[in-house]
Every structure is written in structure tokens, then in C-alpha cells.
Short mmCIF file of C-alpha atoms (C1' of nucleotides) in Angstrom, two decimals:
data_model
loop_
_atom_site.label_atom_id
_atom_site.label_comp_id
_atom_site.label_asym_id
_atom_site.label_seq_id
_atom_site.Cartn_x
_atom_site.Cartn_y
_atom_site.Cartn_z
CA MET L 69 -5.04 -27.59 13.63
CA GLY L 70 -4.68 -23.87 13.08
CA THR L 71 -0.87 -24.10 13.07
CA ALA L 72 -0.87 -24.60 9.62
CA LYS L 73 -2.44 -21.33 8.41
CA THR L 74 -0.79 -19.41 11.06
CA SER L 75 2.66 -20.66 9.78
CA VAL L 76 1.76 -19.84 6.38
CA ASN L 77 1.20 -16.31 7.26
CA SER L 78 4.19 -15.95 9.37
CA GLN L 79 6.16 -17.48 6.42
CA LEU L 80 4.99 -14.87 4.28
CA ASP L 81 5.64 -12.17 6.79
CA ALA L 82 9.19 -13.47 7.23
CA ALA L 83 9.59 -13.54 3.61
CA TYR L 84 8.65 -10.01 3.28
CA GLN L 85 11.10 -9.05 6.03
CA ARG L 86 13.98 -10.83 4.42
CA VAL L 87 13.49 -9.25 1.07
CA TRP L 88 12.95 -6.03 2.63
CA GLY L 89 16.21 -6.46 4.49
CA ALA L 90 18.11 -7.43 1.57
CA ILE L 91 17.09 -4.29 -0.35
CA VAL L 92 17.34 -1.84 2.32
CA SER L 93 20.86 -3.28 3.11
CA HIS L 94 21.93 -3.00 -0.34
CA ARG L 95 22.34 -6.86 -1.11
CA LEU L 96 19.56 -6.82 -3.59
CA LEU L 97 20.41 -3.90 -5.89
CA PRO L 98 17.93 -1.98 -8.01
CA GLY L 99 17.26 -3.64 -11.27
CA THR L 100 17.54 -7.18 -9.98
CA ARG L 101 15.08 -9.44 -11.32
CA LEU L 102 12.91 -11.49 -8.80
CA LYS L 103 11.83 -14.57 -10.50
CA GLU L 104 8.70 -16.21 -9.01
CA ASP L 105 9.89 -19.68 -8.99
CA ASP L 106 13.10 -18.87 -7.42
CA LEU L 107 11.21 -16.97 -4.75
CA CYS L 108 9.20 -20.06 -4.42
CA GLU L 109 12.14 -22.16 -3.70
CA SER L 110 13.90 -19.62 -1.53
CA PHE L 111 11.00 -19.22 0.96
CA ASP L 112 9.16 -22.53 0.46
CA LEU L 113 5.93 -20.65 -0.51
CA SER L 114 3.43 -21.33 -3.22
CA ARG L 115 3.33 -19.36 -6.33
CA GLY L 116 0.17 -17.62 -5.08
CA ASN L 117 1.74 -16.38 -1.91
CA VAL L 118 4.83 -15.33 -3.74
CA ARG L 119 2.66 -13.13 -5.89
CA LYS L 120 1.17 -11.65 -2.83
CA LEU L 121 4.58 -10.91 -1.55
CA LEU L 122 5.53 -9.31 -4.65
CA GLN L 123 2.42 -7.08 -4.78
CA GLN L 124 3.03 -5.93 -1.23
CA LEU L 125 6.47 -5.04 -2.07
CA ALA L 126 5.35 -3.22 -5.28
CA HIS L 127 3.02 -1.22 -3.21
CA HIS L 128 5.78 0.01 -1.01
CA HIS L 129 7.49 0.85 -4.24
CA LEU L 130 10.47 -1.41 -3.41
CA VAL L 131 9.83 -3.53 -6.42
CA THR L 132 8.37 -2.74 -9.99
CA LEU L 133 5.91 -5.21 -11.56
CA ILE L 134 6.08 -5.20 -15.24
CA PRO L 135 3.17 -7.23 -16.78
CA ASN L 136 4.09 -10.38 -18.62
CA SER L 137 7.66 -9.58 -17.79
CA GLY L 138 8.47 -10.02 -14.26
CA ALA L 139 9.23 -8.21 -10.89
CA PHE L 140 12.32 -6.13 -10.48
CA VAL L 141 13.60 -4.23 -7.53
CA ALA L 142 12.70 -0.73 -8.33
CA LYS L 143 14.94 1.83 -9.87
CA PRO L 144 13.40 5.25 -9.12
CA GLY L 145 14.58 8.22 -11.32
CA ARG L 146 16.40 11.10 -9.92
CA GLU L 147 13.20 13.26 -9.78
CA GLU L 148 11.39 10.70 -7.73
CA ALA L 149 14.48 10.29 -5.61
CA GLN L 150 14.50 13.94 -4.82
CA GLU L 151 10.82 14.10 -3.89
CA VAL L 152 11.26 10.94 -1.66
CA PHE L 153 13.81 12.87 0.32
CA LYS L 154 11.83 16.01 0.46
CA THR L 155 8.88 13.89 1.67
CA ARG L 156 11.10 12.05 4.09
CA ARG L 157 12.17 15.39 5.65
CA LEU L 158 8.64 16.44 6.10
CA VAL L 159 7.56 13.16 7.78
CA GLU L 160 10.63 12.46 9.90
CA LEU L 161 10.71 16.21 11.26
CA GLU L 162 7.25 15.65 12.43
CA MET L 163 8.23 12.49 14.16
CA VAL L 164 11.22 14.16 15.93
CA ARG L 165 8.95 16.96 16.94
CA GLU L 166 6.65 14.40 18.32
CA LEU L 167 8.85 12.37 20.19
CA ALA L 168 10.96 15.44 21.64
CA GLN L 169 7.67 16.29 23.25
CA LYS L 170 7.16 12.93 25.18
CA CYS L 171 10.41 11.29 25.32
CA SER L 172 10.57 9.12 28.40
CA PRO L 173 13.78 7.85 30.01
CA MET L 174 13.16 4.49 28.76
CA ASP L 175 12.75 5.75 25.40
CA ARG L 176 16.05 7.34 25.67
CA GLN L 177 17.56 4.16 26.88
CA ILE L 178 16.19 2.21 23.87
CA LEU L 179 17.54 4.91 21.46
CA GLU L 180 21.02 4.81 23.00
CA LYS L 181 21.11 1.02 22.95
CA HIS L 182 20.62 1.11 19.29
CA VAL L 183 23.11 3.59 18.57
CA GLU L 184 25.49 1.54 20.49
CA ARG L 185 24.58 -1.40 18.14
CA GLU L 186 25.26 0.88 15.19
CA HIS L 187 28.70 1.73 16.63
CA GLN L 188 29.46 -2.11 17.06
CA ALA L 189 28.48 -2.77 13.55
CA HIS L 190 30.63 -0.06 12.38
CA SER L 191 33.62 -1.26 14.31
CA ASP L 192 33.20 -4.82 12.92
CA GLY L 193 33.18 -3.66 9.45
CA ASP L 194 29.94 -5.14 8.77
CA ASN L 195 28.77 -2.39 6.18
CA SER L 196 25.52 -4.04 5.23
CA LEU L 197 24.42 -4.32 8.83
CA ARG L 198 25.62 -0.73 9.44
CA ILE L 199 23.49 0.43 6.64
CA ARG L 200 20.38 -1.33 7.95
CA LEU L 201 20.96 -0.27 11.56
CA SER L 202 21.30 3.38 10.51
CA GLY L 203 18.07 3.25 8.60
CA GLU L 204 16.27 1.38 11.57
CA PHE L 205 17.42 4.17 13.84
CA HIS L 206 15.21 6.47 12.01
CA LEU L 207 12.42 3.90 12.22
CA LEU L 208 12.87 3.64 16.04
CA ILE L 209 12.49 7.26 16.44
CA GLY L 210 8.91 6.91 14.48
CA ALA L 211 8.04 3.83 16.64
CA LEU L 212 8.62 5.51 19.74
CA ALA L 213 6.79 8.78 18.69
CA LYS L 214 3.53 6.72 18.90
CA ARG L 215 2.11 7.81 15.75
CA PRO L 216 1.13 4.56 13.91
CA VAL L 217 -0.55 6.18 11.07
CA LEU L 218 2.39 8.36 10.31
CA TYR L 219 4.70 5.52 11.16
CA GLN L 220 3.69 3.50 8.16
CA PHE L 221 4.32 6.37 5.84
CA LEU L 222 7.70 6.69 7.47
CA HIS L 223 8.50 3.01 6.92
CA GLU L 224 7.73 3.12 3.25
CA ILE L 225 9.54 6.42 2.80
CA ILE L 226 12.79 5.21 4.51
CA SER L 227 12.60 2.02 2.76
CA ARG L 228 12.43 3.94 -0.37
CA ALA L 229 15.10 6.29 0.68
CA SER L 230 17.47 3.36 1.40
CA LEU L 231 16.82 1.83 -2.21
CA ILE L 232 17.86 5.30 -3.60
CA VAL L 233 21.04 5.55 -1.53
CA ALA L 234 21.93 2.14 -3.15
CA LEU L 235 21.39 3.66 -6.59
CA TYR L 236 22.83 7.30 -6.28
CA GLN L 237 25.48 7.14 -3.60
CA ARG L 238 28.67 8.81 -4.51
CA SER L 239 32.20 7.22 -3.62
CA HIS L 240 30.83 3.51 -3.24
CA SER L 241 32.85 3.18 -0.14
CA ALA L 242 35.77 5.66 -0.31
CA ASN L 243 34.81 7.90 2.51
CA GLY L 244 32.30 5.61 3.72
CA ARG L 245 33.85 5.57 7.15
CA SER L 246 33.98 9.34 7.74
CA ALA L 247 30.24 9.60 6.61
CA GLY L 248 29.31 6.65 8.77
CA ASP L 249 31.19 8.23 11.91
CA ARG L 250 29.45 11.57 11.35
CA ALA L 251 26.17 9.88 11.26
CA CYS L 252 26.74 8.12 14.43
CA CYS L 253 27.82 11.29 16.22
CA GLU L 254 24.72 13.00 14.84
CA HIS L 255 22.53 10.31 16.09
CA HIS L 256 24.07 10.74 19.51
CA ASP L 257 23.61 14.57 19.53
CA LEU L 258 19.92 13.95 18.31
CA ILE L 259 19.26 11.67 21.12
CA ASP L 260 20.36 14.28 23.80
CA ALA L 261 18.15 17.01 22.23
CA ILE L 262 15.29 14.64 22.06
CA ALA L 263 15.58 13.36 25.54
CA ALA L 264 16.08 16.95 26.91
CA HIS L 265 12.80 17.88 25.21
CA ARG L 266 14.57 20.53 23.20
CA ILE L 267 12.21 20.31 20.41
CA GLU L 268 13.55 22.90 17.90
CA GLN L 269 17.09 21.83 18.53
CA ALA L 270 16.31 18.18 17.85
CA VAL L 271 14.54 19.20 14.51
CA GLU L 272 17.30 21.19 13.40
CA ILE L 273 19.82 18.32 14.04
CA MET L 274 17.67 15.97 12.26
CA ASP L 275 17.25 18.49 9.44
CA ALA L 276 20.97 18.84 9.16
CA HIS L 277 21.57 15.11 9.26
CA LEU L 278 19.08 14.47 6.42
CA THR L 279 20.69 17.20 4.49
CA GLU L 280 23.88 15.43 4.93
CA LEU L 281 22.52 12.02 4.05
CA GLN L 282 21.06 13.64 0.76
CA ASN L 283 24.45 15.42 0.11
CA GLN L 284 26.32 12.10 -0.22
CA LEU L 285 23.92 11.41 -3.16
CA ASP L 286 24.29 12.31 -6.73
CA LEU L 287 21.00 13.45 -7.44
CA ASP L 288 21.24 17.00 -9.19
CA PRO L 289 22.19 16.12 -12.92
CA PRO L 290 18.86 15.42 -14.39
CA GLN L 291 21.09 14.43 -17.41
CA GLU L 292 19.19 15.86 -20.47
CA GLN L 293 18.50 12.70 -22.40
CA GLN L 294 17.52 14.68 -25.49
CA VAL L 295 21.12 15.54 -26.54
CA ASP L 296 21.22 17.96 -29.53
CA LEU L 297 23.14 15.76 -31.83
CA LYS L 298 23.53 18.44 -34.39
CA LYS L 299 25.54 20.60 -31.91
CA VAL L 300 27.68 17.49 -31.03
CA PHE L 301 28.67 16.92 -34.62
CA ALA L 302 28.81 20.38 -35.77
CA MET N 241 -5.47 -9.84 -29.03
CA GLY N 242 -4.01 -7.61 -26.36
CA THR N 243 -7.27 -5.95 -25.79
CA ALA N 244 -8.43 -8.77 -23.34
CA LYS N 245 -5.62 -8.11 -20.74
CA THR N 246 -5.89 -4.39 -20.98
CA SER N 247 -9.66 -4.41 -20.55
CA VAL N 248 -9.12 -6.68 -17.49
CA ASN N 249 -6.95 -4.29 -15.84
CA SER N 250 -9.04 -1.37 -16.67
CA GLN N 251 -11.92 -3.26 -15.37
CA LEU N 252 -10.05 -3.76 -12.19
CA ASP N 253 -9.19 -0.09 -11.92
CA ALA N 254 -12.62 0.82 -12.49
CA ALA N 255 -13.84 -1.46 -9.85
CA TYR N 256 -11.48 0.12 -7.40
CA GLN N 257 -12.83 3.56 -8.16
CA ARG N 258 -16.36 2.65 -7.94
CA VAL N 259 -15.93 0.87 -4.55
CA TRP N 260 -13.60 3.89 -3.43
CA GLY N 261 -16.36 6.30 -4.71
CA ALA N 262 -19.04 4.40 -2.74
CA ILE N 263 -17.08 4.40 0.45
CA VAL N 264 -15.87 8.08 0.41
CA SER N 265 -19.21 9.20 -0.55
CA HIS N 266 -20.68 7.29 2.35
CA ARG N 267 -22.92 5.01 0.31
CA LEU N 268 -20.88 1.98 1.65
CA LEU N 269 -20.89 2.49 5.53
CA PRO N 270 -18.28 1.13 7.79
CA GLY N 271 -18.77 -2.32 8.76
CA THR N 272 -20.44 -3.39 5.65
CA ARG N 273 -19.41 -6.70 4.33
CA LEU N 274 -17.97 -7.11 1.00
CA LYS N 275 -18.68 -10.78 -0.13
CA GLU N 276 -16.33 -11.78 -2.89
CA ASP N 277 -19.07 -13.66 -5.06
CA ASP N 278 -21.14 -10.31 -4.95
CA LEU N 279 -18.23 -8.30 -6.06
CA CYS N 280 -17.56 -10.79 -8.66
CA GLU N 281 -21.18 -10.32 -10.09
CA SER N 282 -21.15 -6.72 -9.55
CA PHE N 283 -18.03 -5.95 -11.49
CA ASP N 284 -17.84 -9.00 -13.72
CA LEU N 285 -14.51 -10.06 -12.55
CA SER N 286 -12.83 -13.42 -11.44
CA ARG N 287 -12.52 -14.22 -7.99
CA GLY N 288 -8.83 -13.84 -8.22
CA ASN N 289 -9.29 -10.44 -9.36
CA VAL N 290 -11.74 -9.56 -6.84
CA ARG N 291 -9.19 -10.61 -4.26
CA LYS N 292 -6.61 -8.28 -5.56
CA LEU N 293 -9.09 -5.52 -5.41
CA LEU N 294 -9.89 -6.41 -1.84
CA GLN N 295 -6.12 -6.43 -0.99
CA GLN N 296 -5.68 -3.07 -2.58
CA LEU N 297 -8.51 -1.58 -0.41
CA ALA N 298 -7.14 -3.10 2.69
CA HIS N 299 -3.62 -1.76 2.02
CA HIS N 300 -5.25 1.68 1.77
CA HIS N 301 -7.12 1.07 5.06
CA LEU N 302 -10.36 1.32 3.57
CA VAL N 303 -11.50 -2.19 4.17
CA THR N 304 -10.31 -4.74 6.94
CA LEU N 305 -9.80 -8.50 5.81
CA ILE N 306 -10.56 -10.83 8.47
CA PRO N 307 -9.04 -14.30 7.67
CA ASN N 308 -11.55 -16.95 6.84
CA SER N 309 -14.27 -14.61 7.57
CA GLY N 310 -14.35 -11.89 4.82
CA ALA N 311 -13.87 -8.31 4.08
CA PHE N 312 -15.42 -5.44 5.64
CA VAL N 313 -15.15 -1.83 5.12
CA ALA N 314 -13.06 -0.37 7.85
CA LYS N 315 -14.38 0.92 11.09
CA PRO N 316 -11.37 2.90 12.67
CA GLY N 317 -11.32 3.68 16.31
CA ARG N 318 -11.47 7.17 17.69
CA GLU N 319 -7.59 7.14 18.28
CA GLU N 320 -6.83 6.21 14.79
CA ALA N 321 -9.34 8.62 13.64
CA GLN N 322 -7.83 11.48 15.44
CA GLU N 323 -4.29 10.46 14.20
CA VAL N 324 -5.56 10.42 10.71
CA PHE N 325 -6.74 13.96 10.85
CA LYS N 326 -3.44 14.93 12.50
CA THR N 327 -1.52 13.43 9.77
CA ARG N 328 -3.91 14.82 7.26
CA ARG N 329 -3.17 18.22 8.34
CA LEU N 330 0.74 17.69 8.22
CA VAL N 331 0.45 16.44 4.62
CA GLU N 332 -2.20 18.83 3.49
CA LEU N 333 -0.53 21.82 4.85
CA GLU N 334 2.66 20.97 2.99
CA MET N 335 0.65 20.69 -0.30
CA VAL N 336 -0.90 24.08 0.02
CA ARG N 337 2.46 25.43 0.75
CA GLU N 338 3.87 23.93 -2.40
CA LEU N 339 1.00 24.80 -4.51
CA ALA N 340 0.79 28.43 -3.16
CA GLN N 341 4.38 28.70 -4.57
CA LYS N 342 3.91 27.80 -8.09
CA CYS N 343 0.25 28.00 -8.75
CA SER N 344 -0.19 28.90 -12.39
CA PRO N 345 -3.36 30.79 -13.74
CA MET N 346 -4.43 27.71 -15.15
CA ASP N 347 -4.15 25.98 -11.95
CA ARG N 348 -6.41 28.65 -10.48
CA GLN N 349 -8.92 28.10 -13.32
CA ILE N 350 -9.07 24.33 -12.78
CA LEU N 351 -9.55 24.97 -8.97
CA GLU N 352 -12.36 27.43 -9.53
CA LYS N 353 -14.19 25.27 -11.99
CA HIS N 354 -14.13 22.50 -9.48
CA VAL N 355 -15.61 24.57 -6.72
CA GLU N 356 -18.37 25.63 -9.03
CA ARG N 357 -19.14 22.18 -9.44
CA GLU N 358 -19.26 21.83 -5.79
CA HIS N 359 -21.65 24.59 -5.54
CA GLN N 360 -23.93 23.02 -8.21
CA ALA N 361 -24.08 19.60 -6.48
CA HIS N 362 -24.91 21.61 -3.33
CA SER N 363 -27.89 23.30 -4.95
CA ASP N 364 -29.06 20.25 -6.56
CA GLY N 365 -29.19 18.65 -3.08
CA ASP N 366 -27.05 15.86 -4.22
CA ASN N 367 -25.38 15.10 -0.91
CA SER N 368 -23.42 12.16 -1.91
CA LEU N 369 -22.00 13.99 -4.74
CA ARG N 370 -21.16 17.04 -2.75
CA ILE N 371 -19.32 14.98 -0.24
CA ARG N 372 -17.15 13.35 -2.85
CA LEU N 373 -16.47 16.46 -4.46
CA SER N 374 -15.63 18.27 -1.22
CA GLY N 375 -12.97 15.67 -0.80
CA GLU N 376 -11.72 15.70 -4.31
CA PHE N 377 -11.08 19.34 -3.95
CA HIS N 378 -8.40 18.56 -1.56
CA LEU N 379 -7.20 15.76 -3.82
CA LEU N 380 -7.14 18.41 -6.58
CA ILE N 381 -4.74 20.58 -4.69
CA GLY N 382 -2.45 17.76 -4.13
CA ALA N 383 -2.33 16.84 -7.79
CA LEU N 384 -1.71 20.44 -8.83
CA ALA N 385 1.18 20.73 -6.37
CA LYS N 386 3.20 18.16 -8.40
CA ARG N 387 4.39 16.06 -5.70
CA PRO N 388 3.62 12.63 -6.81
CA VAL N 389 4.99 10.75 -3.82
CA LEU N 390 3.39 12.69 -1.32
CA TYR N 391 0.21 12.85 -3.29
CA GLN N 392 -0.13 9.19 -2.84
CA PHE N 393 -0.15 9.55 0.93
CA LEU N 394 -2.49 12.37 0.57
CA HIS N 395 -4.90 10.16 -1.45
CA GLU N 396 -4.89 7.43 1.11
CA ILE N 397 -5.17 9.92 4.23
CA ILE N 398 -8.17 11.62 2.53
CA SER N 399 -9.83 8.48 1.72
CA ARG N 400 -9.54 7.36 5.28
CA ALA N 401 -10.67 10.74 6.48
CA SER N 402 -13.86 10.58 4.37
CA LEU N 403 -14.56 7.08 5.86
CA ILE N 404 -13.94 8.55 9.42
CA VAL N 405 -16.46 11.32 8.69
CA ALA N 406 -19.09 8.65 7.90
CA LEU N 407 -18.44 7.01 11.26
CA TYR N 408 -18.24 9.97 13.56
CA GLN N 409 -20.08 13.00 12.02
CA ARG N 410 -22.32 14.62 14.53
CA SER N 411 -25.72 15.89 13.42
CA HIS N 412 -26.47 13.34 10.51
CA SER N 413 -27.87 16.00 8.33
CA ALA N 414 -29.21 18.62 10.83
CA ASN N 415 -26.94 21.70 10.07
CA GLY N 416 -25.40 19.90 7.06
CA ARG N 417 -26.36 23.03 4.99
CA SER N 418 -24.48 25.48 6.95
CA ALA N 419 -21.39 23.49 7.34
CA GLY N 420 -21.32 22.83 3.66
CA ASP N 421 -21.81 26.59 2.89
CA ARG N 422 -18.95 27.33 4.98
CA ALA N 423 -16.82 24.85 3.46
CA CYS N 424 -17.42 26.14 -0.02
CA CYS N 425 -16.64 29.63 0.97
CA GLU N 426 -13.49 28.61 2.61
CA HIS N 427 -12.60 26.68 -0.46
CA HIS N 428 -12.93 29.77 -2.50
CA ASP N 429 -11.05 32.09 -0.04
CA LEU N 430 -8.34 29.49 -0.16
CA ILE N 431 -8.16 29.46 -4.00
CA ASP N 432 -7.74 33.39 -3.89
CA ALA N 433 -4.74 33.09 -1.28
CA ILE N 434 -3.12 30.05 -3.19
CA ALA N 435 -3.39 31.90 -6.67
CA ALA N 436 -1.99 35.08 -5.03
CA HIS N 437 1.12 33.26 -3.82
CA ARG N 438 0.13 34.44 -0.29
CA ILE N 439 1.51 31.19 1.10
CA GLU N 440 1.15 31.59 4.90
CA GLN N 441 -2.19 32.98 4.49
CA ALA N 442 -3.17 29.98 2.22
CA VAL N 443 -1.74 27.65 4.91
CA GLU N 444 -3.73 29.22 7.74
CA ILE N 445 -7.14 28.95 5.80
CA MET N 446 -6.45 25.54 5.16
CA ASP N 447 -5.54 24.82 8.73
CA ALA N 448 -8.76 26.68 9.98
CA HIS N 449 -10.61 24.62 7.36
CA LEU N 450 -9.41 21.43 8.51
CA THR N 451 -10.09 22.18 12.18
CA GLU N 452 -13.60 23.06 11.10
CA LEU N 453 -14.01 19.76 9.33
CA GLN N 454 -12.51 17.96 12.45
CA ASN N 455 -14.91 19.80 14.72
CA GLN N 456 -17.99 18.50 13.10
CA LEU N 457 -16.82 15.17 14.15
CA ASP N 458 -17.50 13.40 17.42
CA LEU N 459 -13.97 12.00 18.36
CA ASP N 460 -13.27 13.11 22.04
CA PRO N 461 -15.08 10.65 24.20
CA PRO N 462 -12.66 7.63 24.29
CA GLN N 463 -15.61 6.11 26.24
CA GLU N 464 -14.14 4.10 29.04
CA GLN N 465 -15.37 0.54 28.20
CA GLN N 466 -14.47 -0.83 31.74
CA VAL N 467 -17.38 0.72 33.73
CA ASP N 468 -17.17 -0.03 37.25
CA LEU N 469 -20.24 -2.03 37.72
CA LYS N 470 -19.94 -1.94 41.46
CA LYS N 471 -20.21 1.71 41.46
CA VAL N 472 -23.14 1.75 39.15
CA PHE N 473 -25.13 -0.50 41.26
CA ALA N 474 -23.89 0.66 44.55
"C1'" DC U 202 -35.68 -21.26 28.74
"C1'" DA U 203 -30.96 -20.78 27.99
"C1'" DA U 204 -26.84 -22.87 26.81
"C1'" DC U 205 -24.45 -26.25 24.21
"C1'" DC U 206 -23.41 -29.47 20.82
"C1'" DT U 207 -23.72 -31.25 16.21
"C1'" DG U 208 -24.24 -31.42 11.16
"C1'" DT U 209 -25.02 -28.61 7.14
"C1'" DA U 210 -24.59 -24.98 4.13
"C1'" DA U 211 -22.02 -20.93 2.89
"C1'" DT U 212 -17.73 -18.51 2.32
"C1'" DT U 213 -13.06 -18.07 2.00
"C1'" DG U 214 -8.38 -20.15 1.15
"C1'" DT U 215 -5.21 -23.01 -1.70
"C1'" DT U 216 -3.48 -25.47 -5.33
"C1'" DA U 217 -2.58 -27.22 -9.77
"C1'" DA U 218 -3.30 -27.34 -14.45
"C1'" DC U 219 -3.93 -24.57 -18.44
"C1'" DG U 220 -3.45 -20.51 -21.77
"C1'" DA U 221 -1.15 -16.33 -23.12
"C1'" DT U 222 2.91 -13.41 -23.48
"C1'" DA U 223 7.40 -12.10 -23.99
"C1'" DA U 224 12.47 -13.52 -24.15
"C1'" DT U 225 15.79 -16.69 -26.35
"C1'" DG U 226 18.30 -18.95 -29.79
"C1'" DC U 227 18.44 -20.89 -34.36
"C1'" DC U 228 18.49 -20.51 -39.26
"C1'" DG U 229 18.30 -18.59 -43.79
"C1'" DG U 230 18.90 -14.56 -46.63
"C1'" DT U 231 21.36 -10.58 -48.12
"C1'" DA H 98 29.31 -11.73 -41.42
"C1'" DC H 99 25.13 -9.36 -40.11
"C1'" DC H 100 20.22 -8.74 -39.80
"C1'" DG H 101 15.20 -10.11 -39.78
"C1'" DG H 102 11.83 -13.68 -39.26
"C1'" DC H 103 10.48 -18.00 -37.06
"C1'" DA H 104 10.19 -21.66 -33.72
"C1'" DT H 105 11.10 -23.09 -29.09
"C1'" DT H 106 11.26 -22.25 -24.21
"C1'" DA H 107 10.67 -20.11 -20.12
"C1'" DT H 108 7.96 -17.26 -17.37
"C1'" DC H 109 3.97 -14.94 -16.14
"C1'" DG H 110 -1.35 -14.67 -15.79
"C1'" DT H 111 -5.81 -16.90 -15.37
"C1'" DT H 112 -9.23 -19.86 -14.17
"C1'" DA H 113 -11.40 -23.80 -12.05
"C1'" DA H 114 -11.95 -27.32 -8.92
"C1'" DC H 115 -10.72 -28.75 -4.39
"C1'" DA H 116 -9.82 -28.29 0.86
"C1'" DA H 117 -10.45 -25.77 5.13
"C1'" DT H 118 -12.81 -22.77 8.04
"C1'" DT H 119 -16.49 -20.52 9.74
"C1'" DA H 120 -21.37 -19.24 10.37
"C1'" DC H 121 -25.98 -20.88 10.90
"C1'" DA H 122 -29.92 -23.70 12.18
"C1'" DG H 123 -31.84 -27.50 14.47
"C1'" DG H 124 -32.13 -30.26 18.10
"C1'" DT H 125 -31.03 -31.88 22.64
"C1'" DT H 126 -30.21 -31.44 27.58
"C1'" DG H 127 -29.61 -29.44 32.25
#
DNA sequence: CAACCTGTAATTGTTAACGATAATGCCGGT
DNA sequence: ACCGGCATTATCGTTAACAATTACAGGTTG
């Protein structure tokens, strides 16, 4: 019966989502090796399908494929990281603009329900979940904006951004609470502005929110690799 | 020696570029079937590699893979087409903004050289080449803007746009000349504005240019498929 | 004549075995 | 004791044969 093929495809999709979730919630850290055989066992897939999975992830820049060496979760440099955030801003502000125009009461309800879940994860101290939900909030905005083409870009860019956060965050959990609190509040304010169709205000809030996210990162020092040894030992 | 693997990879890249070129220059029309074995022969690739090629193209939305049936060059609907252009505008205006800030004299030279080639293709009556060069002009702007992350989006979106033009263009070659002429002139004006760092003017020119491109398309009628037969035969 | 069923051919999907490459560890030399 | 070369092993990459599915053509029947 057709069940076999369908289940294979859904298995592959499920595997993708699980790896994706592990990466964006910082349980798979940049640089981690993804051995084919291990993935075969973990998800009960044939090697060929694992290959496809890895190529999909590679195409989304979540993993890097090094020929004859293996697959590793990606480790973007600071330059790339900065441009990802720059691009994220472009895309996400457009999404907010779009949604703020045609946000229905039901949309608002969906958004508020999500923020509630965020709050709960935060109270429960489930950091991994909180991180993922925080990212998914932004994805949700994109989904409600009904811009499928742009949404795909958004999905990729937000995933990459999550990865970058794992790499370059300051204070690995020191002020995580205050930052998380602020993010939640900002999310709430943002929903208000969107639902009230106050477009420019919504855009500004999102812009500030993204700036804040970015400021928690350690992206500035391009760390000159070519240190002048002569000067050092002079 | 290592030559083998390298040549295989470059062969695959070459094949991708050839298929890409054929699609964006309207020599492979939407709906065309891409049989695996044929591609194997055409590019002297193994079936596995042809598979990879097709998946890459599918990921860029240039071909659609129908399971157990085959690969076809994509045939996006009008809605998708419109959103592609909307998104293209977002991305490309950002690129122009970026390049207009840091356009060097050498950048200007490169751009002008390209427009010259466009002109020549136009004089020679090589329509297929003219179409491709016209698209590559926009890609060139993106490349010079030095935004690698955004550039990749641009590449995909422009490719999709070229495909859409093949599907929905009005007047299949009637006023093609006047349209092409205007495009060339606009390209030239755009270069002037960019090189002079007149950012907002450059953005406006590009915006108008994109509007013009879009206006040559036949995207409006969502053609209600559910015709009321009773009314028709009343 | 049209619709339907059936068997064959053509095409795609999957797997498993083989070959190539890079990482690892051992050993001998200095 | 440390370093460089060599063999081994583990992993990735490729291919070719097989299985599954679909499209097509011929023939049959209402």
C-alpha cells in the first residue's frame, strides 16, 4: 500500500524538524559532528535519506558539508552573523508591516496564546523550550502575514539567527532572565500595536526588539587574526 | 587522483548553470518534463548526481518534483507570481540602497560594461541572450552590494521572476523591442544614480523599473475557476 | 462509442555492496 | 621523548542492480 512511501516521507520530515529543533534550541551546538550512521540509527532512516536530510539542512545553512569529511552544524563567522541579522531585520520588518495591515482578531488571539506559552516556559525554567518558542513567535508573525514566499526566507533566516545566538551570546545564562523578561514584554507590546493596525509603531517596536536581541551578542570584534608578531615581541 | 572528484563536482555545477540558464532565458518553458535519463545523457552524469541536481533546482523553486512521476520546470500560479515580485522588490531595493552607498568607480565600470553587452545582444537580435543579460544585470547589482546572505535570496527570487515572465508575459514579442529599449535606458539611468550615491533616486528608478517589468505581465485575472454553469446556460 | 479494466513498458525510488578518501594509531628513527 | 612516515580503520561517495509505481496501449463490454 501507499502507506510505506508516505511514512518514509513523513519520517524524513519529522527527522528534519527534530534536528532543526535541536539546533535552534541550542541542544546541538555549532561544530557538532553529524555522523551519517548515527543519524540512520537515531531516525531509522536509510543512509540515502539521511543524505537528503543533511543536504536540506546544508541548504538552509544550518549544517556545513565538508566533502569526504562529514557534516557539522554550521559555525558562521562574525561577518556572516552580522549580515544575517541585518537581513533578518529587512525581512521581519516587512512581515510586521504586512501583518499590521491585515491582522484579524483571530490572529491576535493566536499571537497572545503563543506569548502565554512563552511566559509559562519561562516560569518553568525550561530554557531550551523558551528559546525555541521565542524564535517561533517571530515565525508565527510571518505565518500570519500570509506571504508564503517571504516566509520561507524568514524561516531560514530566523533559524540561522538562532544558531548564531548559540555561538555568540554573551553571559551564557547570567542575565538570561532579565533579557527573557524584556523579550516577553516587547512581544506583548508588539501584539498590541499590530492588532491595532498601528503599522509604524509596530515596526519600531520590532526594530527595537531586534536591536536588543542583537545587542546581547558579541559580534563586534572581528578579531584581527593576523597579529603583528614583531610588535608583540618587540 | 583527486581530479576525478573535483571534475564531478564542477560537472554538476556546470549542469546546474546550464539548466538554470535554459530556464531563465526561456528556452526551457514551464511545464517541461525533465527526465532523469535524458539529463544523464545530456550532462554525462550518473543518475544519483542528476537527482541531486534536480533537488537543488527544486529547492530554488525552478522545478517541481512530483513523486513517482518526474521533475517538471515549475509553473507557479498567479498568486505566487505576484508575491514573488513583491518580495523581489523588497530585496532588490535594499540591494540598490546598499550599493548606492558604497559604489566604487570600478563598480560603475563593471556595471556599464554589462549594460553595453545588453545593448549589443539587443542589436544582434539575440532575444534569449538579452533576456538572460537583463536578469544578470540585477544579479550584478546584488553581487557588487557585498551582501552575500541577501544575495542568495536575490538569486533565487530573480530566477523565479524570470520563470514567471516566461509564463505570464503579454505580447509574446510584439512590443518586445520598445520594452527592451526602455529597460536598457533605465538600467543606464540607474547606474548614474548609483554611482553618484544618490540613494533615494536610485531606489526610485529601480522601483519604477520593477513596476514596468511587472506591468508587462498578465497577473491580475485570478480567473474564477468555479464558473456558474447554470447562469451560463440560463 | 465511450468507459473501464488489464498487462506491459517505461520511469522513478531504494538499497546494498564496492571504491575512495581522510582520520587514527602504531612504530621506528633521531 | 618527540616527530615523521606507514598501515589500519572508519567514514564518506559512487554505482549498479533491484523493487515499486505510474503511464500507456490494447482489448473488452455495456
